[in-house]
PDB file of C-alpha atoms in Angstrom:
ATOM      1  CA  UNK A   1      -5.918  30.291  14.474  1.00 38.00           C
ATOM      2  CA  UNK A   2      -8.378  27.415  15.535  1.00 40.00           C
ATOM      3  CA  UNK A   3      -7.037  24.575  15.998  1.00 45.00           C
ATOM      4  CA  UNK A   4      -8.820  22.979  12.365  1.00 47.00           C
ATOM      5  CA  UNK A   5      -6.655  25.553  10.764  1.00 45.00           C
ATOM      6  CA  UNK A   6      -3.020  24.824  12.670  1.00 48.00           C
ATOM      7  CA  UNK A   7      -0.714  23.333  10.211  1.00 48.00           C
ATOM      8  CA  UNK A   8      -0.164  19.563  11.259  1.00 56.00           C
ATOM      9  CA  UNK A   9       2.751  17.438  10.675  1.00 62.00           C
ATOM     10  CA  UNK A  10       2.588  14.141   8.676  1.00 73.00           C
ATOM     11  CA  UNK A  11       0.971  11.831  10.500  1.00 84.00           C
ATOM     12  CA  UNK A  12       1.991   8.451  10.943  1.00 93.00           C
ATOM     13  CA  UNK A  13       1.298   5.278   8.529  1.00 95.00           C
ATOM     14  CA  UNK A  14       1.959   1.827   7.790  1.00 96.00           C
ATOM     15  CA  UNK A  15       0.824  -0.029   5.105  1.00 96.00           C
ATOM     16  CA  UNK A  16      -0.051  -3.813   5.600  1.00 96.00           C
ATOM     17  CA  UNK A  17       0.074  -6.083   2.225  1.00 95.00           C
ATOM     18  CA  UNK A  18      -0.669  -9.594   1.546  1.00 93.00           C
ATOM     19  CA  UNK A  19       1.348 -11.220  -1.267  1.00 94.00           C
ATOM     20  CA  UNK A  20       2.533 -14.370  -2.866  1.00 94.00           C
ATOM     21  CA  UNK A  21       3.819 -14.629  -5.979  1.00 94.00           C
ATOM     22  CA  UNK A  22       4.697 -11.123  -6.948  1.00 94.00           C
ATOM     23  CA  UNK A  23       8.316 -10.609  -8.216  1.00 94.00           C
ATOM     24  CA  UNK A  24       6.555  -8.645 -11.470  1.00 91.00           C
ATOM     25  CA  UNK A  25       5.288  -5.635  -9.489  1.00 91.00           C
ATOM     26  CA  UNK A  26       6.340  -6.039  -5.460  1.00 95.00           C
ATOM     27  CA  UNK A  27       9.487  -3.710  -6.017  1.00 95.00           C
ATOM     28  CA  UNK A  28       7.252  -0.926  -7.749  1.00 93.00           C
ATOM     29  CA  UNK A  29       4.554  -1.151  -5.207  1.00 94.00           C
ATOM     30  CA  UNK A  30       7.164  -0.833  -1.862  1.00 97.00           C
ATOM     31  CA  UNK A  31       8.947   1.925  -3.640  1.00 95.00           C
ATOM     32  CA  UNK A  32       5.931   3.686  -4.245  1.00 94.00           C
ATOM     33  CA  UNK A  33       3.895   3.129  -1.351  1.00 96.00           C
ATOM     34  CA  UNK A  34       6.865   4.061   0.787  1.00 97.00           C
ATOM     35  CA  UNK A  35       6.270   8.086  -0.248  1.00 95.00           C
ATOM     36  CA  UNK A  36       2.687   7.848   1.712  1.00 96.00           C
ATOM     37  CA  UNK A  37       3.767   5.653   4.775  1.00 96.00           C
ATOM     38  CA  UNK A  38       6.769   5.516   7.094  1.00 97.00           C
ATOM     39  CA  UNK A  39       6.504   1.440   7.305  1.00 97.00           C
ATOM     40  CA  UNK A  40       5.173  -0.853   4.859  1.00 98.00           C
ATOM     41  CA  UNK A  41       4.497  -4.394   6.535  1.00 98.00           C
ATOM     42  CA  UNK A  42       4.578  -7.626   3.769  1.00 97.00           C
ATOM     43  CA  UNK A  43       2.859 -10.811   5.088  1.00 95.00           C
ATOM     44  CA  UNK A  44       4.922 -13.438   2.359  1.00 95.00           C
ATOM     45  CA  UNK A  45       2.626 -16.450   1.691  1.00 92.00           C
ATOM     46  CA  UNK A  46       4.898 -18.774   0.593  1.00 91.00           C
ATOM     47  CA  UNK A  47       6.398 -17.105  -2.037  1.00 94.00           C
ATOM     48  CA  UNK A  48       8.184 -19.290  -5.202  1.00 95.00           C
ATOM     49  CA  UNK A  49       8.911 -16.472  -7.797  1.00 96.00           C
ATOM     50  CA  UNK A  50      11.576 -14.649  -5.821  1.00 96.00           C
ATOM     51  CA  UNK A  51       9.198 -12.061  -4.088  1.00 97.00           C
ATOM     52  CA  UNK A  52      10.520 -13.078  -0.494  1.00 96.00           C
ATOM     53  CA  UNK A  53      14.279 -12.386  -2.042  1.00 97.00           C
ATOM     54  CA  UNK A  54      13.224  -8.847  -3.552  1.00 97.00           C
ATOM     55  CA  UNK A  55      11.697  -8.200  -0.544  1.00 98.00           C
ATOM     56  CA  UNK A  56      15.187  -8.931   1.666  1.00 97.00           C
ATOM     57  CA  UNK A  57      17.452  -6.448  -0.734  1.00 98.00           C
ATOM     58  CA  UNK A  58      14.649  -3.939   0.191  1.00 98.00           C
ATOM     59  CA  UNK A  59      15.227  -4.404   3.563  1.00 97.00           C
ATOM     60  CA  UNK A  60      18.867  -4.560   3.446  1.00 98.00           C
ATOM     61  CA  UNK A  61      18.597  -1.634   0.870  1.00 97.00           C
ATOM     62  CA  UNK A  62      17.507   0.270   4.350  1.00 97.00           C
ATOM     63  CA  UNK A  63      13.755   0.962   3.091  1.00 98.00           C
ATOM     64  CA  UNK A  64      11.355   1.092   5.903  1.00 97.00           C
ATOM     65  CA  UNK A  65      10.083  -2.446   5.701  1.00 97.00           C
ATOM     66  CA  UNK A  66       8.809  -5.298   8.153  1.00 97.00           C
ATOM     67  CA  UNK A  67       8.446  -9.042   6.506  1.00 97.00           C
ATOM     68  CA  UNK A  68       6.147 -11.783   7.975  1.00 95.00           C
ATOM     69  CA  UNK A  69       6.651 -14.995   6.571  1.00 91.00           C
ATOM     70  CA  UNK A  70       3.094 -16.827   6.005  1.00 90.00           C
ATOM     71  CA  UNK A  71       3.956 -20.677   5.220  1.00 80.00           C
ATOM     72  CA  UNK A  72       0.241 -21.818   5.802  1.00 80.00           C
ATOM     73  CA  UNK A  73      -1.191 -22.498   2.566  1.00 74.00           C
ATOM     74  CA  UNK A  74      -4.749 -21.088   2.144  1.00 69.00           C
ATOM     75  CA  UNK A  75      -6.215 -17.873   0.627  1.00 67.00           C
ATOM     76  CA  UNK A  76      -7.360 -16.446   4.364  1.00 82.00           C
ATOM     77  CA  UNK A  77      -6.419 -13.138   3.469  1.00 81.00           C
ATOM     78  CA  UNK A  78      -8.383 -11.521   5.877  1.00 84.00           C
ATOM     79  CA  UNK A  79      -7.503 -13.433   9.152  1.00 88.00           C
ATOM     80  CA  UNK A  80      -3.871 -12.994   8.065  1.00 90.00           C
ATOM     81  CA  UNK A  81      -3.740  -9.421   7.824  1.00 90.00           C
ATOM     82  CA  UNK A  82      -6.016  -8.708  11.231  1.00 92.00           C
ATOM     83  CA  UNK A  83      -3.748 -11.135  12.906  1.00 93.00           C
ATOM     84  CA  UNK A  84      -0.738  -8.983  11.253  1.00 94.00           C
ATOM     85  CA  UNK A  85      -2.417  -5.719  11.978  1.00 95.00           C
ATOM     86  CA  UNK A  86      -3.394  -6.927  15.707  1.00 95.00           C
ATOM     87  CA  UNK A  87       0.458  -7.431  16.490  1.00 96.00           C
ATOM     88  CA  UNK A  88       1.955  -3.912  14.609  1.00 96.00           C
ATOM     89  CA  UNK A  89      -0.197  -1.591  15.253  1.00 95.00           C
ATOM     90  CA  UNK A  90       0.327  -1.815  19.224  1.00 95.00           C
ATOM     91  CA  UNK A  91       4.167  -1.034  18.583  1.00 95.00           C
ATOM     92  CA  UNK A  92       3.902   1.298  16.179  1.00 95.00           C
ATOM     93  CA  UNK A  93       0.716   3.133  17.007  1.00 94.00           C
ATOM     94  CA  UNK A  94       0.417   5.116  13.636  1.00 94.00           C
ATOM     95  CA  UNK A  95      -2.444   7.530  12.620  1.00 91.00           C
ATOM     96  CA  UNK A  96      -3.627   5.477   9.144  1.00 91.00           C
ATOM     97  CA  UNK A  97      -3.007   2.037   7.966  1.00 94.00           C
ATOM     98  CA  UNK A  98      -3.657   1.227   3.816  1.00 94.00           C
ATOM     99  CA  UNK A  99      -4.575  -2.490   3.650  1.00 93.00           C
ATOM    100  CA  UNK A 100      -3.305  -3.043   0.057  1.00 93.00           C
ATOM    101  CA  UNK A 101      -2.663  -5.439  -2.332  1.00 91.00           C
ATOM    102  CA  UNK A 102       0.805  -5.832  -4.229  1.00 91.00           C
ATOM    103  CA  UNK A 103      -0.810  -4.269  -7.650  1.00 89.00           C
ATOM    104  CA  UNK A 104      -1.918  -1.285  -5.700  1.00 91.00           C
ATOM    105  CA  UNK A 105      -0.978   2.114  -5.459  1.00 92.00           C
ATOM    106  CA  UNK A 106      -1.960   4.997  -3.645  1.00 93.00           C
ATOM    107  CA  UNK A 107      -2.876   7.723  -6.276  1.00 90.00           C
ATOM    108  CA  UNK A 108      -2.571  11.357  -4.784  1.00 92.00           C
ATOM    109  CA  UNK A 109      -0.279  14.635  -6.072  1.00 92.00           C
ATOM    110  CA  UNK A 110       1.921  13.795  -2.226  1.00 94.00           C
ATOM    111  CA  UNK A 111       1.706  12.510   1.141  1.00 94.00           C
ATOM    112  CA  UNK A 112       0.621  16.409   2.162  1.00 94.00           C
ATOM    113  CA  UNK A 113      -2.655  16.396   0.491  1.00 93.00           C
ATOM    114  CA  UNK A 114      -3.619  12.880   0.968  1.00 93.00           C
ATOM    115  CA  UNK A 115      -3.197  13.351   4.984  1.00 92.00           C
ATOM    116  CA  UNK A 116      -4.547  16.788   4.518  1.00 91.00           C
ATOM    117  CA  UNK A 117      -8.088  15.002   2.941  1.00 90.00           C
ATOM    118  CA  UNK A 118      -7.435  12.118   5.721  1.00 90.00           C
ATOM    119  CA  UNK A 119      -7.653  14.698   8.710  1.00 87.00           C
ATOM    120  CA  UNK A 120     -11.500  14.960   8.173  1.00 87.00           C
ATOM    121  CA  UNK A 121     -12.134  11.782   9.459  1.00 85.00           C
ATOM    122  CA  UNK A 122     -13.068  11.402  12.967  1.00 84.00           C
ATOM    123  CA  UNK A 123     -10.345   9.702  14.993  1.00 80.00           C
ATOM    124  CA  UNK A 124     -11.208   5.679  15.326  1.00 79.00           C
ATOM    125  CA  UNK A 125     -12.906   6.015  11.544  1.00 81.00           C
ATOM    126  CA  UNK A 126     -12.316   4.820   8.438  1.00 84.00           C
ATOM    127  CA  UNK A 127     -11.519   6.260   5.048  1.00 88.00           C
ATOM    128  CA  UNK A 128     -12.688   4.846   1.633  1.00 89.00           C
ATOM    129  CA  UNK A 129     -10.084   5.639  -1.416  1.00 87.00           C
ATOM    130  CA  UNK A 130     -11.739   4.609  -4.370  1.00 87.00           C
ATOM    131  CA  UNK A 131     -10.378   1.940  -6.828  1.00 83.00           C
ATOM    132  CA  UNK A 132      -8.443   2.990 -10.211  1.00 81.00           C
ATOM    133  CA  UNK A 133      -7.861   0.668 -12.728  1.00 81.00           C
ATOM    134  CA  UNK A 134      -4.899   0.949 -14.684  1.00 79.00           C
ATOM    135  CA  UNK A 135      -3.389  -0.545 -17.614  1.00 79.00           C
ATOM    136  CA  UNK A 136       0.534  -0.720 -18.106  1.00 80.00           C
ATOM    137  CA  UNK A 137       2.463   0.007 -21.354  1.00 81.00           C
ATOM    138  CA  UNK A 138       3.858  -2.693 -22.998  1.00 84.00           C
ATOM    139  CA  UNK A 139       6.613  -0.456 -24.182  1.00 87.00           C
ATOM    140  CA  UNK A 140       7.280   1.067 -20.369  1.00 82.00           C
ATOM    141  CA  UNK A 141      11.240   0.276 -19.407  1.00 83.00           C
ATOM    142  CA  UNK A 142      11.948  -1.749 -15.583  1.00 80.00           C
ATOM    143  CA  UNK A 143      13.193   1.324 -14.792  1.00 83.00           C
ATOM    144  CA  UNK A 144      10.272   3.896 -15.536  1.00 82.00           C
ATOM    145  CA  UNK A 145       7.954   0.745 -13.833  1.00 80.00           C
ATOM    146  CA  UNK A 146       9.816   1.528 -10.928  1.00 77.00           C
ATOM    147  CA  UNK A 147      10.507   5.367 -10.461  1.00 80.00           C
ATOM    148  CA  UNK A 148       6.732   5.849 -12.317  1.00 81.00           C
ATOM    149  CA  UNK A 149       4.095   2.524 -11.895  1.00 78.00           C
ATOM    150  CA  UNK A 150       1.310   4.744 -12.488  1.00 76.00           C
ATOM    151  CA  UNK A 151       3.383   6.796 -15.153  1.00 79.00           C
ATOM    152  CA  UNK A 152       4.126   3.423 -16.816  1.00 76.00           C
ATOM    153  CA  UNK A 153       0.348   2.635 -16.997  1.00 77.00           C
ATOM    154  CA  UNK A 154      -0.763   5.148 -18.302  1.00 80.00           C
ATOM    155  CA  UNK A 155      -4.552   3.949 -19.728  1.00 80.00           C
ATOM    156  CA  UNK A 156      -7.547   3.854 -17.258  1.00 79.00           C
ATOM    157  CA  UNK A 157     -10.745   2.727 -17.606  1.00 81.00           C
ATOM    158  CA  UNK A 158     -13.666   5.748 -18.291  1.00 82.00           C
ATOM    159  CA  UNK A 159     -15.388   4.404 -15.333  1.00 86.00           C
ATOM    160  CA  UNK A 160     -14.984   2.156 -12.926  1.00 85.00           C
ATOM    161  CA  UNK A 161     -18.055  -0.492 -12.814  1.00 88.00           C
ATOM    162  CA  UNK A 162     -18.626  -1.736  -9.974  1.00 89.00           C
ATOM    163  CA  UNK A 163     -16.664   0.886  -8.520  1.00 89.00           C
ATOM    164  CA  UNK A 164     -14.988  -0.697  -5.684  1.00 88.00           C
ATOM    165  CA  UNK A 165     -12.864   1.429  -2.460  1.00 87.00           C
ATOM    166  CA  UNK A 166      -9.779   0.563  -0.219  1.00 86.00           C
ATOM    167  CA  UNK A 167     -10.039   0.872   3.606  1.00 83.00           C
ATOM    168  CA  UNK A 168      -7.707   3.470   5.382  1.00 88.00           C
ATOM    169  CA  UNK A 169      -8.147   2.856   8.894  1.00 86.00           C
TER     170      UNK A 169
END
């Protein structure tokens, strides 16, 4: 067998988020996330809603999960997360990192395939997952929002316009 062709094992992967504000969906997006990466890192900005304390019984829940707390007010989104992602990834060293947003979820059948479609790209590149918009059902329980987000939203748009991607580094 060449070495293409040798089964692999998962790679490593963190996930680095952004957030303030987002006690509707930050519980669904951890959980979910959390089946594609082996850490998911939340930069808090200064949460009011009771993010920051769904975040903590997370942690304490024993879920793979590092919290910065971000009291500078400001949308600098960017500088946040490279300063976050400057300080991590040195410890941790993993193969990918998602940059994603609270409302965002990474859409693939399981971790298996997604890494298998990820080992293409050359080491030190970048991926480009494209965007999916998806609408939630009013009628979808807590509960089915949080074993199922993208079960529990089930409508999509035909086509995305602009069509927009997420970085995997």
């Amino acid at each position: 067998m060449s070495e293409e062709q040798q089964p692999r094992g998962p790679m490593s992967a963190l996930a680095i988020s952004m957030v303030k504000n987002e006690a509707d969906i930050i519980e669904a997006c951890v959980r979910h996330n959390l089946h594609f990466v082996d850490l998911f890192v939340v930069i808090d900005n200064g949460s009011t809603d009771g993010t920051r304390q769904i975040l903590e019984a997370l942690r304490k829940e024993g879920l793979p999960l590092l919290i910065f707390d971000d009291p500078v007010f400001g949308y600098f989104q960017s500088e946040k997360t490279t300063e976050v992602y400057r300080r991590v990834v040195p410890v941790f060293q993993p193969e990918l990192v998602y940059l994603l947003d609270a409302d965002e979820f990474i859409r693939a059948p399981n971790r298996m395939s997604l890494e298998n479609a990820l080992h293409q790209v050359p080491l030190g590149g970048q991926a480009l997952l494209p965007w999916m918009t998806h609408i939630p059902d009013p009628q979808a329980s807590r509960e089915q929002m949080l074993q199922d987000p993208l079960g529990g939203a089930p409508w999509r748009r035909r086509q995305e316009e602009p069509l927009y991607y997420k970085a995997v580094i």
